[in-house]
Structure formats: C-alpha cells, structure tokens
Coordinates of C-alpha atoms in Angstrom, one line a residue:
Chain A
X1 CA 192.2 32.6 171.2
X2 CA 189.0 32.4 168.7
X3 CA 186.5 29.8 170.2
X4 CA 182.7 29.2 169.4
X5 CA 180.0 30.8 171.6
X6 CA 179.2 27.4 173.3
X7 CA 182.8 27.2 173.7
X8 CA 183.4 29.8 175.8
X9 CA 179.8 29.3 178.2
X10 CA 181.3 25.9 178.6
X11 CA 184.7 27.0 179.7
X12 CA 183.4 29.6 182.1
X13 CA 180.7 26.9 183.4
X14 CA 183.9 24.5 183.9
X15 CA 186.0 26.9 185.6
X16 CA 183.8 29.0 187.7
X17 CA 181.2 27.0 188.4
X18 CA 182.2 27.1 192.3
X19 CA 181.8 31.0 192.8
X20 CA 178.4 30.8 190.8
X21 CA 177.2 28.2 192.9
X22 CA 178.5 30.4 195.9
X23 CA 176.3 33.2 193.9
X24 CA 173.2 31.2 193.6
X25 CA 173.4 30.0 196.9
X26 CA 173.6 33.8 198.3
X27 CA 170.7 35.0 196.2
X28 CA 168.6 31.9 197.5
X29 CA 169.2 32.6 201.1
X30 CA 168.7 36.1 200.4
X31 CA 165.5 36.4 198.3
X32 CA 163.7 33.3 200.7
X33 CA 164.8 34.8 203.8
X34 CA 163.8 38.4 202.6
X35 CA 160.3 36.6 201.5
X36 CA 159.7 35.5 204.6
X37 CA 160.6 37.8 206.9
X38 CA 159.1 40.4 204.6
X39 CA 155.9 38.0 205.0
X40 CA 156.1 38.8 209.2
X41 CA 156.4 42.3 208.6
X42 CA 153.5 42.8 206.2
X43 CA 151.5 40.4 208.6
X44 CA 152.0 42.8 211.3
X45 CA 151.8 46.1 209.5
X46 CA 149.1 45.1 207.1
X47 CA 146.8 43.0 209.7
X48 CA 147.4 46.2 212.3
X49 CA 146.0 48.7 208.8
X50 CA 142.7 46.4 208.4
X51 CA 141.6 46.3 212.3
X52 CA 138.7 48.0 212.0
X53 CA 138.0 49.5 215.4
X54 CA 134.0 49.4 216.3
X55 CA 132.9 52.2 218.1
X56 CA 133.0 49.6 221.5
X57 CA 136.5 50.3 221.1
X58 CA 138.5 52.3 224.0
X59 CA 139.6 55.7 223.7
X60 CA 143.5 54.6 224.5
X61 CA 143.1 51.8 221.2
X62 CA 141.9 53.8 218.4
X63 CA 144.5 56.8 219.4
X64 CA 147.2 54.0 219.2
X65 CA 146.0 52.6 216.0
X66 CA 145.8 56.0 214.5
X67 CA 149.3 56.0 215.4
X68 CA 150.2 52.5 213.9
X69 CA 148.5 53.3 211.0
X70 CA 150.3 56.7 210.3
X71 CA 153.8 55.0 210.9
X72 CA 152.6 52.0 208.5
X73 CA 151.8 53.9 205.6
X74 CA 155.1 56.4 206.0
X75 CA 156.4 52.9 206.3
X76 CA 155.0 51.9 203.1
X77 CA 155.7 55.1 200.8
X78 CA 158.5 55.1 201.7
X79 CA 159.9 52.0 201.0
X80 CA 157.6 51.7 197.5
X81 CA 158.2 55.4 196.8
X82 CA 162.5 54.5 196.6
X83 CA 164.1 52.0 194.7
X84 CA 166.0 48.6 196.4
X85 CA 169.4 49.6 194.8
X86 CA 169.0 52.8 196.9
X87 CA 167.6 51.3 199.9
X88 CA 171.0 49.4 199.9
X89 CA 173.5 51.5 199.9
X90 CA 172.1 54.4 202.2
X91 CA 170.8 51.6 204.9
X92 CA 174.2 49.2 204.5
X93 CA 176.4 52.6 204.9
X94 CA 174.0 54.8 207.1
X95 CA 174.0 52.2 209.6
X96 CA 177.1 50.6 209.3
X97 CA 178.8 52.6 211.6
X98 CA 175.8 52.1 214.5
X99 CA 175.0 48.1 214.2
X100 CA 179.0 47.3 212.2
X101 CA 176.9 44.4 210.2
X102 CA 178.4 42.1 207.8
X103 CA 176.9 42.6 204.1
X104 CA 174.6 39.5 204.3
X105 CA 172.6 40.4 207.3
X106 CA 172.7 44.1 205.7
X107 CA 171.4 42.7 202.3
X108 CA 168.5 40.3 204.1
X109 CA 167.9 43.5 206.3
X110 CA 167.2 46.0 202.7
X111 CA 165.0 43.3 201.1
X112 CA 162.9 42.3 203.9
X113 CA 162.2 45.9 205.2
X114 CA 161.6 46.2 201.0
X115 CA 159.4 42.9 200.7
X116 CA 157.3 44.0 204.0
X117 CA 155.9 46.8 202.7
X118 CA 154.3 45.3 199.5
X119 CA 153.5 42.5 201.4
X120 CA 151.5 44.6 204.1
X121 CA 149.3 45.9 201.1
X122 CA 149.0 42.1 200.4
X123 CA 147.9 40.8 203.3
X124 CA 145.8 43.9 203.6
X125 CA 143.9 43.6 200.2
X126 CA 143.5 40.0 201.6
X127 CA 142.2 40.8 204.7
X128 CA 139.5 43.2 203.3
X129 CA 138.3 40.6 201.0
X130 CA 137.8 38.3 203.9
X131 CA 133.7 38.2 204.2
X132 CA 132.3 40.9 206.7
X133 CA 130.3 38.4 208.4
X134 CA 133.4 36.3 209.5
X135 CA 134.2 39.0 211.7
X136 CA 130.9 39.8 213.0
X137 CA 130.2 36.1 213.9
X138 CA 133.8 35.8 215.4
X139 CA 132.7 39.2 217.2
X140 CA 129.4 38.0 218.2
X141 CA 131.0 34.9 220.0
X142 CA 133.0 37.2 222.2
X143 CA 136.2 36.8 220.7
X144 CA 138.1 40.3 220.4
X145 CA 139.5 42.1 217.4
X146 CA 143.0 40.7 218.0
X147 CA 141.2 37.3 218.7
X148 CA 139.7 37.4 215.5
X149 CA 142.3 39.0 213.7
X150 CA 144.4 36.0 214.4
X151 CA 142.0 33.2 213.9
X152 CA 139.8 34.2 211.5
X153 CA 140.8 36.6 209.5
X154 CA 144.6 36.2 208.8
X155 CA 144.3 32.2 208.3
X156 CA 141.8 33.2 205.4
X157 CA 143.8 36.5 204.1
X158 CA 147.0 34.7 204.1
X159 CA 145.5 31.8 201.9
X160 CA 143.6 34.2 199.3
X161 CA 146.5 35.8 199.5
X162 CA 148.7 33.5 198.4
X163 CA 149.5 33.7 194.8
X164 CA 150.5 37.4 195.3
X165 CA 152.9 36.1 198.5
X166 CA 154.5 33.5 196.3
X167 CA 155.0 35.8 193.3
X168 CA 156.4 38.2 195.6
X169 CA 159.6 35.6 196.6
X170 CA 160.1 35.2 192.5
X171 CA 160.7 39.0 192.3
X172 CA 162.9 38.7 194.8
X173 CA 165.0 36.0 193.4
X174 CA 165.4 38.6 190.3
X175 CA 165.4 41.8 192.1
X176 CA 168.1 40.7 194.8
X177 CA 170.7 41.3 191.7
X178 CA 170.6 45.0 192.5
X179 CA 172.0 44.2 195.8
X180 CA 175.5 43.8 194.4
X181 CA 175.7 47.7 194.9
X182 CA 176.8 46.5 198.2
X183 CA 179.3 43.6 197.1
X184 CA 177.1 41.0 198.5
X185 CA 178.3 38.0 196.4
X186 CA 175.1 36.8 195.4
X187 CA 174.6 35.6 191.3
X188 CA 174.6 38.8 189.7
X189 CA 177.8 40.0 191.9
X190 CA 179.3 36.8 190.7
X191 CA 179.1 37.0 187.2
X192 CA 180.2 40.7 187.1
X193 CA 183.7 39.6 188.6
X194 CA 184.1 36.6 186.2
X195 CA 183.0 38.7 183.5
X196 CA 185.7 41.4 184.7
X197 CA 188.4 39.2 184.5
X198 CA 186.8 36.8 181.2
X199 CA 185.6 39.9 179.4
X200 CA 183.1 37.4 177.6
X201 CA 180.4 39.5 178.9
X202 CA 177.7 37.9 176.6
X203 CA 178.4 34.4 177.4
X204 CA 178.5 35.3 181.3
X205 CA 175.2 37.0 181.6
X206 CA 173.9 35.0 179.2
X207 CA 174.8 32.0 181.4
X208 CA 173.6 34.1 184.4
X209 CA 170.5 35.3 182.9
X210 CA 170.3 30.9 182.4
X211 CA 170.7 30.7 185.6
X212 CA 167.9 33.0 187.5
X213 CA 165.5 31.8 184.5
X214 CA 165.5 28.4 186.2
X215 CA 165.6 29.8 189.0
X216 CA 162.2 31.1 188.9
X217 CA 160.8 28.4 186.7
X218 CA 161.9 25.9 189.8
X219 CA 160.0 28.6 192.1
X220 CA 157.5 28.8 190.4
X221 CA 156.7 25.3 189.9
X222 CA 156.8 24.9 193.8
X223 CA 154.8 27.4 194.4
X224 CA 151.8 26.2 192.0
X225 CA 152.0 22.6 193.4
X226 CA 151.6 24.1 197.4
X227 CA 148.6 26.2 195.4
X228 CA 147.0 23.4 194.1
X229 CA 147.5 21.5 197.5
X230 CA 145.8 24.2 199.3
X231 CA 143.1 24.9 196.9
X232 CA 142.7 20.7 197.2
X233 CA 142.2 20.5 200.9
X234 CA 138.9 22.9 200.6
X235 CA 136.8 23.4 197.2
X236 CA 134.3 25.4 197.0
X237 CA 130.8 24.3 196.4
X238 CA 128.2 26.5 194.3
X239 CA 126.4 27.0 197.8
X240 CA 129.6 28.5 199.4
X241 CA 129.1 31.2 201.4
X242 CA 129.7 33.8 199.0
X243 CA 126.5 35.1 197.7
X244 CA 125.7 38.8 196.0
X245 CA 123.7 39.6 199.1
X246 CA 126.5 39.2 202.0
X247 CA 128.6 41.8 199.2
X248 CA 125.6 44.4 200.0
X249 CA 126.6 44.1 203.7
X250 CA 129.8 44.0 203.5
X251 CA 129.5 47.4 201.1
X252 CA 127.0 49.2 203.5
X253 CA 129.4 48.6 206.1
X254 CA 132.1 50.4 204.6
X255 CA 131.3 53.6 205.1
X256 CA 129.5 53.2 208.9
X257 CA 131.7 53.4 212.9
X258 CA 134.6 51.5 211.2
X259 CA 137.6 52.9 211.7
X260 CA 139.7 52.8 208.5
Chain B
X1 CA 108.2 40.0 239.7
X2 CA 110.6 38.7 237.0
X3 CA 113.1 40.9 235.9
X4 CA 112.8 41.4 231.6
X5 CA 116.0 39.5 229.6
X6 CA 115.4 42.6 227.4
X7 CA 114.3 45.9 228.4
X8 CA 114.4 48.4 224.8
X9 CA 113.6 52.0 225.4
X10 CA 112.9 54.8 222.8
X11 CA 115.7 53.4 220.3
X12 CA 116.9 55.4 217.6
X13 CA 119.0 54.6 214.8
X14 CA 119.7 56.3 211.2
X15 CA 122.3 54.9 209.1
X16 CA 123.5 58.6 207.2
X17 CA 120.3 60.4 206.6
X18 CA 117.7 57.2 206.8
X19 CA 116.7 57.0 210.0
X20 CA 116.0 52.9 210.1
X21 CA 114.6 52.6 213.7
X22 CA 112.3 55.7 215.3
X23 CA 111.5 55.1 218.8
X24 CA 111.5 51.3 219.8
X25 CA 110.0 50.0 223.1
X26 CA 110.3 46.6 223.8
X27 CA 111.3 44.1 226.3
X28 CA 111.2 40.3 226.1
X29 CA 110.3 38.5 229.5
X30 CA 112.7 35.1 230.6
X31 CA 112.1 32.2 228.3
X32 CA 110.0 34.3 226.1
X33 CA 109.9 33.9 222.1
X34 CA 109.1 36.7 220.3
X35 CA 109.1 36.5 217.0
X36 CA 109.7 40.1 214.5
X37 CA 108.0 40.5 211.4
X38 CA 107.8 42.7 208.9
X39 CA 108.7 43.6 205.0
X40 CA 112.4 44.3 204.6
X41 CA 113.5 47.8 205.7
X42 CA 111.2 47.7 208.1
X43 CA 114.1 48.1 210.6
X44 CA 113.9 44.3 212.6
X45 CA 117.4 43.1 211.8
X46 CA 118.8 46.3 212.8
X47 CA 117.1 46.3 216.1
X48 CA 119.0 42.8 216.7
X49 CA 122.0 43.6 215.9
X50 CA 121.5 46.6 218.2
X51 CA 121.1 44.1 220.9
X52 CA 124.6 42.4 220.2
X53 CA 126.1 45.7 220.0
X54 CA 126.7 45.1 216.1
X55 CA 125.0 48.6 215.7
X56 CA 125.8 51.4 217.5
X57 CA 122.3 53.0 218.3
X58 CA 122.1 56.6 218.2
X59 CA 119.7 57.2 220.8
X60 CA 117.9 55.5 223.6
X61 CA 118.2 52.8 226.1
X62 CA 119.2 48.7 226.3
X63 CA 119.0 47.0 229.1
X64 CA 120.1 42.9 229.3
X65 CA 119.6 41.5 232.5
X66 CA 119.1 44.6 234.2
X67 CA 122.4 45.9 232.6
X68 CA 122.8 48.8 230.6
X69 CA 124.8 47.3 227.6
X70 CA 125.8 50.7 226.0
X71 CA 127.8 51.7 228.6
X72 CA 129.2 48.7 230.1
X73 CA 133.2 48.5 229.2
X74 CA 133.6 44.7 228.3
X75 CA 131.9 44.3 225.4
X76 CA 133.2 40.6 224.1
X77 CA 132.1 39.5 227.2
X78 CA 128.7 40.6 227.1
X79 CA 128.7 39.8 223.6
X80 CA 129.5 35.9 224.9
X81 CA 126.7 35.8 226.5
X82 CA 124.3 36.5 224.1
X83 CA 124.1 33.7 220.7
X84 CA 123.9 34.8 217.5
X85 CA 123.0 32.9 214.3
X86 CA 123.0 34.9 211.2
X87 CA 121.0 34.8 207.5
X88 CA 124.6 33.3 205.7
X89 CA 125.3 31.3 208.5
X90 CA 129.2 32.8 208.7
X91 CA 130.6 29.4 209.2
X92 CA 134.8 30.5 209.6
X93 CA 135.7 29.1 206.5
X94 CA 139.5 28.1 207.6
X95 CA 138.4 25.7 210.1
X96 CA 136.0 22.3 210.3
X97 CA 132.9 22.1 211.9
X98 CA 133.5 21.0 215.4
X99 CA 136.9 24.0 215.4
X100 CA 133.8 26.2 214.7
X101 CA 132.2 25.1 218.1
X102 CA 135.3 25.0 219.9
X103 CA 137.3 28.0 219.2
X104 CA 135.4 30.9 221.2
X105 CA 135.0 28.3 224.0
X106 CA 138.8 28.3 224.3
X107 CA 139.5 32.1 223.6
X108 CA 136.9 33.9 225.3
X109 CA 135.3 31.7 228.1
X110 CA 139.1 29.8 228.5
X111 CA 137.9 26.1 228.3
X112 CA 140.2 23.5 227.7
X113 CA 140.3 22.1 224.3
X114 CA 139.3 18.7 225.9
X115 CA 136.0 20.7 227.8
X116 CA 135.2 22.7 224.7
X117 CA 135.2 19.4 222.6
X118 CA 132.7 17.7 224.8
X119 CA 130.6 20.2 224.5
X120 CA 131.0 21.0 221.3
X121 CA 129.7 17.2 220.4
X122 CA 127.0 17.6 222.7
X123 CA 125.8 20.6 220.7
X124 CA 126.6 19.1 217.4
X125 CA 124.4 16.0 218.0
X126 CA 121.7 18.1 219.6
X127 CA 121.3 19.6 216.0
X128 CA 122.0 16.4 214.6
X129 CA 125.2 17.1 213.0
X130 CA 127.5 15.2 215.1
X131 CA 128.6 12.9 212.0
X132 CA 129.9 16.2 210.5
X133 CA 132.2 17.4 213.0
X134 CA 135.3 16.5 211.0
X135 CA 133.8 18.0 207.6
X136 CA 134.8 21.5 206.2
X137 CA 131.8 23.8 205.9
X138 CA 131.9 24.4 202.3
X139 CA 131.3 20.8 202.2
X140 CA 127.7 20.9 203.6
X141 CA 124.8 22.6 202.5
X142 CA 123.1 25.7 204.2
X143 CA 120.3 23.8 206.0
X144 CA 123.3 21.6 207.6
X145 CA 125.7 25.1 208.2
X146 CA 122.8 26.9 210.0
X147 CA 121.8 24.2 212.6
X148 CA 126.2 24.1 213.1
X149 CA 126.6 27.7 213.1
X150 CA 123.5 27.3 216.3
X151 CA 125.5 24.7 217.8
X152 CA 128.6 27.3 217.9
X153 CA 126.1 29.7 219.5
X154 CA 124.8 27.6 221.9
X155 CA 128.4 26.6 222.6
X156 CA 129.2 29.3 224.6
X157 CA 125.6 29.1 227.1
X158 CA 124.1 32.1 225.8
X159 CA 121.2 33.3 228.2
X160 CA 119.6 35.0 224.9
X161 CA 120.0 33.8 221.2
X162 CA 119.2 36.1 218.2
X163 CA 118.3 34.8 215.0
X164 CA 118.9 37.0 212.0
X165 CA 116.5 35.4 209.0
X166 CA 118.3 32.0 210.5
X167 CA 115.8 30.6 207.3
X168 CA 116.3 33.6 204.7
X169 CA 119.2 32.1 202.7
X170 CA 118.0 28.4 202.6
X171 CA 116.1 26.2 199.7
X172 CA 112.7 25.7 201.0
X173 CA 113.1 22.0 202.1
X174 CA 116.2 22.7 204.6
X175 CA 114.2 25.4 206.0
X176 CA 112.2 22.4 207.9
X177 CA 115.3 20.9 209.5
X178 CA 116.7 24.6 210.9
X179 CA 113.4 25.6 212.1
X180 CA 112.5 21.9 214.0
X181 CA 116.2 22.5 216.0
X182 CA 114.9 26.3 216.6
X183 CA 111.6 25.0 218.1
X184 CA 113.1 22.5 220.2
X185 CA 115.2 25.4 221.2
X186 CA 112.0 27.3 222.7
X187 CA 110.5 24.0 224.3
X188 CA 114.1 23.7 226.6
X189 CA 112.7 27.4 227.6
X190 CA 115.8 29.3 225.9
X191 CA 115.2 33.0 225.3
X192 CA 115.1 34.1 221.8
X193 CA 114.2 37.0 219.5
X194 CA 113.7 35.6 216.3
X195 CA 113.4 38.1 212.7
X196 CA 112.2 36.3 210.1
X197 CA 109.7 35.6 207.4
X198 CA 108.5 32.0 208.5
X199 CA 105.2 32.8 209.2
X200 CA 104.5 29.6 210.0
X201 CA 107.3 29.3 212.6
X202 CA 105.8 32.5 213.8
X203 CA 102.7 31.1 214.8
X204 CA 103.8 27.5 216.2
X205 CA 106.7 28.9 218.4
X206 CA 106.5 32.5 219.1
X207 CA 104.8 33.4 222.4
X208 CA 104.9 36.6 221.3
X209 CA 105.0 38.0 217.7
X210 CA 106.3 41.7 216.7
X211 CA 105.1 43.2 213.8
X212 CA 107.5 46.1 212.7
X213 CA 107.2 48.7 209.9
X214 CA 108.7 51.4 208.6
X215 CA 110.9 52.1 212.1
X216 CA 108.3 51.2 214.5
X217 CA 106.8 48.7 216.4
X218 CA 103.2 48.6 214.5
X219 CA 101.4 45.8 216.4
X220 CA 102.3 43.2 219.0
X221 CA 100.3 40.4 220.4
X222 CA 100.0 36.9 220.7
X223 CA 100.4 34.7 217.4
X224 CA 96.8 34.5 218.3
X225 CA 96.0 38.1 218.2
X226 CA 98.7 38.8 215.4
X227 CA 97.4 36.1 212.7
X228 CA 94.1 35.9 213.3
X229 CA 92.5 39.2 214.4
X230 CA 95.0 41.8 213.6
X231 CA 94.7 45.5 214.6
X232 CA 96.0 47.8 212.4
X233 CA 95.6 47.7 208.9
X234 CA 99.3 48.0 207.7
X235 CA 100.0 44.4 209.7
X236 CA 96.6 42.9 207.6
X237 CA 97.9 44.5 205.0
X238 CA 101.4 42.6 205.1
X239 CA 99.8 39.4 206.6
X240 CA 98.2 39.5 203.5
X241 CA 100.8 38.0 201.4
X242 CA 101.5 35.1 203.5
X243 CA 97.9 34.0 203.2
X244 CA 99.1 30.7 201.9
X245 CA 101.3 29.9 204.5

C-alpha cells in the first residue's frame, strides 16, 4: 500500500490520535509537575546555599549549615554530573522494590529531584544578585536571616529569576522523552509503539517532533505574557536603586565574616 | 547622673590588612546629636555600622544602654531597637511603601497587621509621605524613599537612629526635604548619630559634632567649637572645603 507522505501522517493522526493525546497529556503532567516541584526543591536547597551566616550567628547554626551546604552541593553534582535517562532507570528499579511505586509517581520523582538541582543554582544566582543592602536593612530592622530570607530576598530572587525558572519547564517538556526508558507512556513512549506497529517511523516522529514543537511554542508564549505582566506591575525608573556605588559594597562584602 | 545611650571604648577594626578604625572613644549622652564628619575613609560609617552590629569589630568595647552589645546572644532584637537609615535608602523592592513600614513590625516586635498599619500611617505622614503609602518604591524619587525608608525605622521605636550619609545619594534639592524630617527628628529629643557631609545640617542640628580622620577621632566639640574655632589643623584643613556652605 503506496500512499503520499501527508497520506500516511494523516492516517496515523486519524487512528491514533487517542494514545497521542494520552502521550501529551502524560508529558504535560510530568514536565509541569516536575517544574514545580523541582521549583520547591531548588527554593529550599538553593535559598539554604545563599544564607550567609554573620559572625552574630550561633555556633550550633553555622555547623548545621555547613552541613546543608555539603549535602546540597553532593546533591547538585550529582544529579548534574548524570544524565535523566540514567537517573530513571537506577531510581525507578533501585527503589522499586522499597516504596513498589507506579511509573508516574517514579517518573515525576526522577525529573523533579533532576529539575531541583538546576533550579537550586537558579534561585541561588538570583539570590546573590539581590542587592546587599536589602539584607542589611531587613537585618537592621530586626528581622532574622530566615525572616529575611523569606521576605526579602526570595520574593526578589524568584522574580529575577524568572526567565531561567520558565525556561527550565520547556526543557522539561523536551527532556521528559527520555523517560520512556521506564515505559512511562508519555509522547515520546507513544509514538515509539505506533511506530512499532506502523513502521512509518518518519511520519510518526515527524508528527511527534510536530507535536512537542507546539508544545513549547504554547509554553513559551505563556510564559513571556506572565513575564511581561510581572515586569508591568513594577518598572524601573533611571533612579532605581541600583547605582555603581551600592555594587562596591556589595563586592567589598564578599570576601568579609560571610559565610559562603 | 544619666547613663550614656552609647558608651565606645578603644574600637578597633581592619578590614584584611587596612586597619579602618584605631582606637575609638566615644559615647553619645540621651537625646544627644552628634554629628560625624570627615573625608571618606576616614572610618565614620564603619564606626556606625559597628554600632548595629553590621561590622564585627576586632577589638574593644560597645556599650548601648549600659549593655555590652558584642556579647549579648539576641542580636535581631537589639538590632530592633536601634533605627537605621542608609545612603541608598534600601527600600525592599518587592513590596509598597506602607509593606515597607509594616513588615518588621509584624515579624520581629509581633504587631498585628491592623497595629503595625496604624502606625505605619502615623510615621508615613510624619515624613509627609502618607499619600504614598500604596506606591511602589521605584516609583518615587530618592528624596521621597529616604524620608519612607526613616518612617520604617522609626516604625519599630528605636531608642537610637543611625544615619548612614541619609543625604549622600540625593540631587541637591531633595536633600532639603530629608534633612527638615531629620531635624524635626532631634527637636522630638530622639537620639541620633548622624555621618554625613551636610555641613550645614552639622551646625543647625548637631549638639555635638565629631570630626574623624584617618581611624581616629581628630576633634570633637560643639558645632560652635568645631566650625568656628577649630583645633587641630587636619579638621581646618578639611573644613576648608566646605567654606561655601
């Protein structure tokens, strides 16, 4: 059976479409909810990695956050230093015997512990290029490192932050694919099988490589319109507080009782 | 006898191998406002934020209110007691102007948020920014973000306020409208320690005037004393260049 290239995307479109809507709805739930969890974890890890303890700071809470900080970056090697694909399979089988989870929860499991780390370097770079003197007027009001951590800083990482958060949840939608090492059906899992049983492999990923394109464009879009929103709510006037001479402090600083 | 607000003895601080402050004695009586001078490097703003524990000193002694601040344990609540208004203002940028008043008010000294509004507005329209409290700080200039960033300070009912060049970063005619809040300040009988360059502002408000340089307290007097009849060559020497003012 000889049929044109349109042809066949149309026929597979016309009788699969229900397991590659099944496959885009799996690699949606799995790339947002690995974006956002990832999002808590590098929140945690990475705001923990910027405290910068002051030398007013007890004995007991800078050996702890030497601690934390060890485990974090172990944290982060490790899960930047191996790829996702690999992740997968030794986590999903490794601990399938222990917690006996179903491949969904294993797959959300590999890319958010995946996502957290590069998102705790995120929300880290962000933190450290949140003004110096926010923190020492939030200090000099009373408030505590955690205090100011969570009301200061982190609102304000978080938002310059934001492009690299969003862009994080587009790789995702992409880099989920190589979660079909553990039969997850999401999209890429999907058009494997009908490609197994079509064998019109071009027209399949081609149609599937269709697919995660828009994908991302719809992501995308979304993402620059909540950016523009944002950006909206608070310009920046020449006068804003960023001047060459708070940079000077903010360098001097570096080096001096901070814990880093 | 009244007990000093600040009691400074033989302070020492280097920051690697430049030693910034050599041997500071100073106190500053209830009510009193000193004013430091001084060219920059002289050491003045490092000797404040000594005081609000900004700077670890290396050496020496600091008593507020009869407490010796570098060993006390609770630091954030010493440090609520003591106001602080710096040379870029340090407005938090992710909240408006009255959240700026409010926020240590309901963290640190647990006020509700109806309490800490209150006096938040009192504050505000003390300084004369009350018609702001809804705008975002990037939306108003420096003049306006100083006299809200002493509202936040007095917010909390410091018992001392530090200014650190509260005039440094500001055009010349907004300087008038932060200084005029400052002096009314020093009429209610707050206690402040005041670095900065306003000579002027020196001499109208100050009870006392400080002239540091080079680490050490130089001279120290009366604006009186200071402007008109100094000691020590190095303070006419400085003066100097503020002959206009």
């Amino acid at each position: 059976m000889e049929s044109s290239f349109l042809g066949q995307i149309l026929d597979i479109l016309k009788r699969y479409w229900p397991s590659l809507a099944l496959g885009i709805q799996n690699t949606l739930i799995i790339s947002l909810s690995g974006t956002l969890i990832g999002l808590c974890i590098g929140l945690i890890v990475g705001g923990i990695r910027a405290i910068r303890l002051d030398y007013t700071a007890s004995p007991a809470a800078v050996f702890g956050k030497k601690v934390l900080d060890r485990l974090g970056k172990i944290y982060i090697d490790v899960f930047r230093g191996t790829p996702m694909m690999v992740q997968a399979v030794f986590l999903y089988y490794a601990l399938l015997n222990v917690v006996h989870w179903n491949k969904l929860t294993a797959a959300i499991f590999v890319i958010s512990v995946n996502t957290g780390a590069y998102m705790a370097e995120i929300i880290r770079s962000g933190i450290q290029a949140v003004d110096i003197g926010q923190t020492e007027a939030s200090r000099s009001l009373g408030m505590s490192n955690i205090q100011t951590m969570m009301n200061v800083v982190l609102p304000q990482a978080v938002r310059n932050a934001f492009p690299a958060i969003g862009n994080e949840f587009i790789v995702n939608i992409k880099d989920s694919s190589v979660l079909m090492i553990i039969s997850i059906a999401d999209l890429m899992f999907q058009a494997k099988s009908i490609a197994g049983s079509t064998f019109q492999f071009t027209a399949t990923y081609g149609i599937t490589a269709a697919i995660y394109f828009i994908l991302t464009s719809i992501a995308s879009l979304i993402l620059n319109s909540i950016e523009r929103k944002m950006n909206a709510s608070s310009t920046s006037f020449p006068q804003s507080d960023t001047d060459p001479s708070n940079m000077v402090l903010a360098t001097e600083n570096a080096g001096e009782e901070h814990y880093e | 006898m009244s007990e000093a607000v600040v009691e400074i003895h033989d302070l020492h601080k280097s920051f690697g191998s430049l030693e910034v402050l050599k041997g500071i004695d100073f106190s500053v009586a209830p009510g009193e406002v000193v004013c430091l001078i001084g060219s920059s490097g002289s050491g003045k703003s490092t000797l404040l934020r000594c005081i609000n524990l900004l700077e670890k000193p290396d050496k020496g002694v600091i008593r507020v209110f009869g407490e010796d601040i570098l060993s006390i344990r609770n630091v954030d609540r010493y440090r609520a007691n003591v106001g602080m208004c710096f040379q870029q203002f340090n407005l938090f940028k992710n909240m408006n102007v009255l959240k700026n008043c409010m926020i240590a008010q309901e963290k640190v000294l647990k006020r509700s948020s109806k309490e800490a509004e209150e006096k938040a507005m009192f504050f505000l329209k003390k300084v004369g920014m009350e018609a702001f409290a809804n705008a975002d700080p990037s939306r108003i200039s420096g003049g306006q973000k100083q006299r809200v960033a002493i509202a936040r300070a007095l917010c909390m009912d410091p018992d001392l306020m530090l200014f650190d060049e509260p005039t440094s970063a500001l055009d010349p005619e907004m300087v008038k409208e932060v200084l005029e809040v400052m002096k009314q300040l020093a009429v209610d009988g707050l206690t402040m320690i005041v670095v900065t360059h306003e000579m002027g502002f020196a001499r109208q408000a100050a009870d006392r005037v400080v002239f540091m340089d080079k680490g050490v307290i130089e001279e120290e007097g009366s604006p009186e004393e200071i402007f008109t009849n100094p000691k020590s060559a190095r303070t006419r020497e400085f003066l100097q260049h503020f002959i206009n003012d």
